[in-house]
Coordinates of C-alpha atoms in Angstrom, one line a residue:
M4 CA -2.1 -31.3 15.3
L5 CA -5.4 -31.0 12.4
P6 CA -4.3 -29.6 9.4
T7 CA -5.6 -26.1 9.2
L8 CA -7.2 -23.9 6.3
R9 CA -3.2 -22.3 5.5
D10 CA -2.5 -26.2 5.4
R11 CA -4.9 -26.7 2.4
P12 CA -3.0 -26.3 -1.2
A13 CA -4.9 -23.4 -3.1
P14 CA -7.7 -24.6 -5.5
L15 CA -6.2 -24.4 -9.0
R16 CA -9.5 -22.9 -10.5
H17 CA -9.8 -20.2 -12.6
Q18 CA -13.5 -18.6 -10.9
G19 CA -15.8 -16.3 -12.1
L20 CA -18.0 -13.9 -9.5
L21 CA -21.0 -11.9 -11.4
A22 CA -21.0 -9.1 -9.1
A23 CA -24.9 -7.5 -8.1
S24 CA -24.0 -4.2 -7.1
A25 CA -20.5 -1.7 -6.8
A26 CA -20.0 -2.8 -2.8
H27 CA -20.7 -7.1 -4.0
R28 CA -17.9 -6.1 -6.0
R29 CA -15.9 -4.6 -3.6
T30 CA -16.8 -7.0 -0.9
A31 CA -16.0 -10.3 -2.9
M32 CA -12.8 -9.0 -4.3
S33 CA -11.5 -8.3 -0.7
T34 CA -12.8 -11.4 0.5
W35 CA -10.8 -13.5 -2.3
A36 CA -7.8 -11.6 -2.5
R37 CA -7.9 -12.6 1.6
S38 CA -8.2 -16.0 1.2
A39 CA -5.1 -16.3 -1.0
L40 CA -3.2 -14.4 1.7
N41 CA -4.0 -17.1 3.8
R42 CA -2.8 -19.7 1.8
S43 CA 0.2 -18.1 1.5
E44 CA -0.1 -17.0 -2.1
K45 CA 1.5 -13.9 -3.8
L46 CA -1.3 -11.6 -5.6
L47 CA -1.9 -10.3 -8.4
T48 CA -4.5 -7.5 -9.0
V49 CA -5.6 -7.0 -12.8
C50 CA -6.9 -3.5 -12.7
A51 CA -8.7 -4.8 -9.8
P52 CA -8.8 -2.2 -7.0
V53 CA -8.0 -3.8 -3.0
D54 CA -8.7 -2.0 0.3
A55 CA -5.6 -0.8 2.3
D56 CA -5.3 -3.4 4.8
I57 CA -5.2 -6.3 1.8
T58 CA -1.8 -4.3 0.0
G59 CA -0.3 -3.6 3.6
R60 CA -0.7 -7.7 4.5
A61 CA 0.7 -8.8 1.3
G62 CA 3.8 -6.1 1.0
S63 CA 6.2 -7.6 -2.0
G64 CA 3.8 -10.3 -2.5
L65 CA 1.7 -8.0 -4.1
T66 CA 1.6 -7.1 -8.1
A67 CA -0.6 -4.4 -9.6
L68 CA -1.2 -4.4 -12.8
T69 CA -3.4 -1.0 -13.8
P70 CA -4.7 -0.4 -17.0
E71 CA -1.8 1.9 -18.2
D72 CA 0.6 -1.4 -17.4
L73 CA -1.9 -3.7 -20.3
H74 CA -0.9 -0.9 -23.1
T75 CA 2.8 -1.2 -22.8
T76 CA 4.8 -3.4 -25.5
A77 CA 4.6 -6.6 -23.6
A78 CA 1.1 -8.5 -24.0
P79 CA -0.7 -9.0 -22.0
A80 CA -0.5 -12.5 -22.0
E81 CA 3.3 -12.2 -21.3
L82 CA 2.8 -9.7 -17.8
L83 CA 1.0 -12.7 -16.4
Q84 CA 3.8 -15.5 -17.2
H85 CA 6.4 -13.0 -15.7
A86 CA 3.9 -13.1 -12.3
V87 CA 4.1 -16.7 -11.9
P88 CA 6.4 -17.3 -8.5
D89 CA 9.0 -20.1 -8.4
A90 CA 7.8 -24.0 -7.7
D91 CA 7.4 -23.0 -3.7
H92 CA 4.8 -20.4 -3.9
G93 CA 1.3 -20.6 -5.5
L94 CA -0.3 -17.1 -6.8
G95 CA -3.9 -16.1 -7.1
I96 CA -4.7 -13.5 -10.0
L97 CA -7.2 -10.8 -8.7
I98 CA -8.9 -9.4 -12.0
W99 CA -12.0 -7.2 -12.9
A100 CA -13.2 -8.1 -16.2
D101 CA -15.3 -4.8 -17.3
A102 CA -12.4 -2.9 -16.1
V103 CA -9.8 -4.7 -18.4
I104 CA -12.7 -4.5 -21.7
T105 CA -13.0 -0.9 -21.1
A106 CA -9.2 -0.1 -20.8
T107 CA -9.1 -2.4 -24.0
S108 CA -10.8 -4.3 -26.2
R109 CA -13.1 -7.5 -25.6
A110 CA -10.4 -9.1 -28.1
T111 CA -7.5 -8.2 -25.6
H112 CA -9.9 -9.7 -22.6
E113 CA -10.4 -13.0 -25.1
E114 CA -6.4 -13.3 -24.4
I115 CA -6.3 -12.9 -20.7
E116 CA -8.6 -15.5 -20.1
T117 CA -7.2 -17.9 -22.5
E118 CA -3.7 -17.5 -20.9
L119 CA -5.4 -17.4 -17.1
T120 CA -7.0 -20.7 -17.7
R121 CA -3.5 -22.4 -19.1
L122 CA -1.7 -21.3 -16.2
C123 CA -4.5 -22.3 -14.3
R124 CA -3.8 -25.9 -15.7
E125 CA 0.3 -25.7 -15.7
H126 CA 1.2 -23.8 -12.1
P127 CA -0.1 -23.4 -8.7
V128 CA -2.5 -20.7 -9.2
S129 CA -6.1 -20.0 -8.5
V130 CA -8.2 -17.2 -10.4
L131 CA -11.0 -14.6 -9.6
C132 CA -12.3 -13.0 -12.4
V133 CA -15.5 -9.9 -11.4
Y134 CA -18.0 -9.1 -13.7
D135 CA -20.1 -6.6 -13.0
R136 CA -24.2 -7.4 -13.8
N137 CA -25.6 -5.4 -15.9
G138 CA -22.3 -3.3 -16.3
E139 CA -23.0 -1.5 -13.2
R140 CA -19.5 0.7 -12.1
D141 CA -19.7 2.0 -8.7
G142 CA -23.3 2.9 -9.5
E143 CA -22.8 3.6 -13.1
R144 CA -24.2 2.0 -16.0
D145 CA -22.8 1.5 -19.4
G146 CA -24.8 -0.9 -21.9
D147 CA -22.1 -1.3 -24.0
R148 CA -20.2 -3.1 -21.0
A149 CA -23.4 -4.9 -19.9
G150 CA -22.9 -7.9 -22.9
A151 CA -19.1 -8.8 -21.5
R152 CA -19.8 -11.6 -19.6
G153 CA -18.4 -14.8 -19.5
G154 CA -14.9 -16.0 -21.3
A155 CA -12.5 -19.0 -22.1
G156 CA -12.3 -21.7 -19.6
I157 CA -14.6 -20.0 -16.2
E158 CA -16.1 -22.7 -13.9

């Protein structure tokens, strides 16, 4: 039998996407999340909303960190480390970078990016960090977020 998409291991990568619009961001997030689930990965979202179809499909394999979760006594890097599953499963992490920066700070975002890069090197983890072009969030513009691009280790 020929191998299928599900037979291939997840690419262990830390990727960035600069979304041209809110619709582009939503579509890209949904497509990437479905791909992670097709690879039988567990899914962690960080300030990244996903549609009901993905939520239902992921079931207990979905962990969502909200902006409020990033303000707990645990450091964001520690929250990410706890999400890494056992060696038998991969983990797809979907992060909406602009929402993280807005909820916390650029310094916290950099800390998270550094931890994501480390997790990709040491575990079966794939990451998509989504940035809004020109700071656009669902049709709104915010010039302060426009400069919040990049991140440690993103391809």
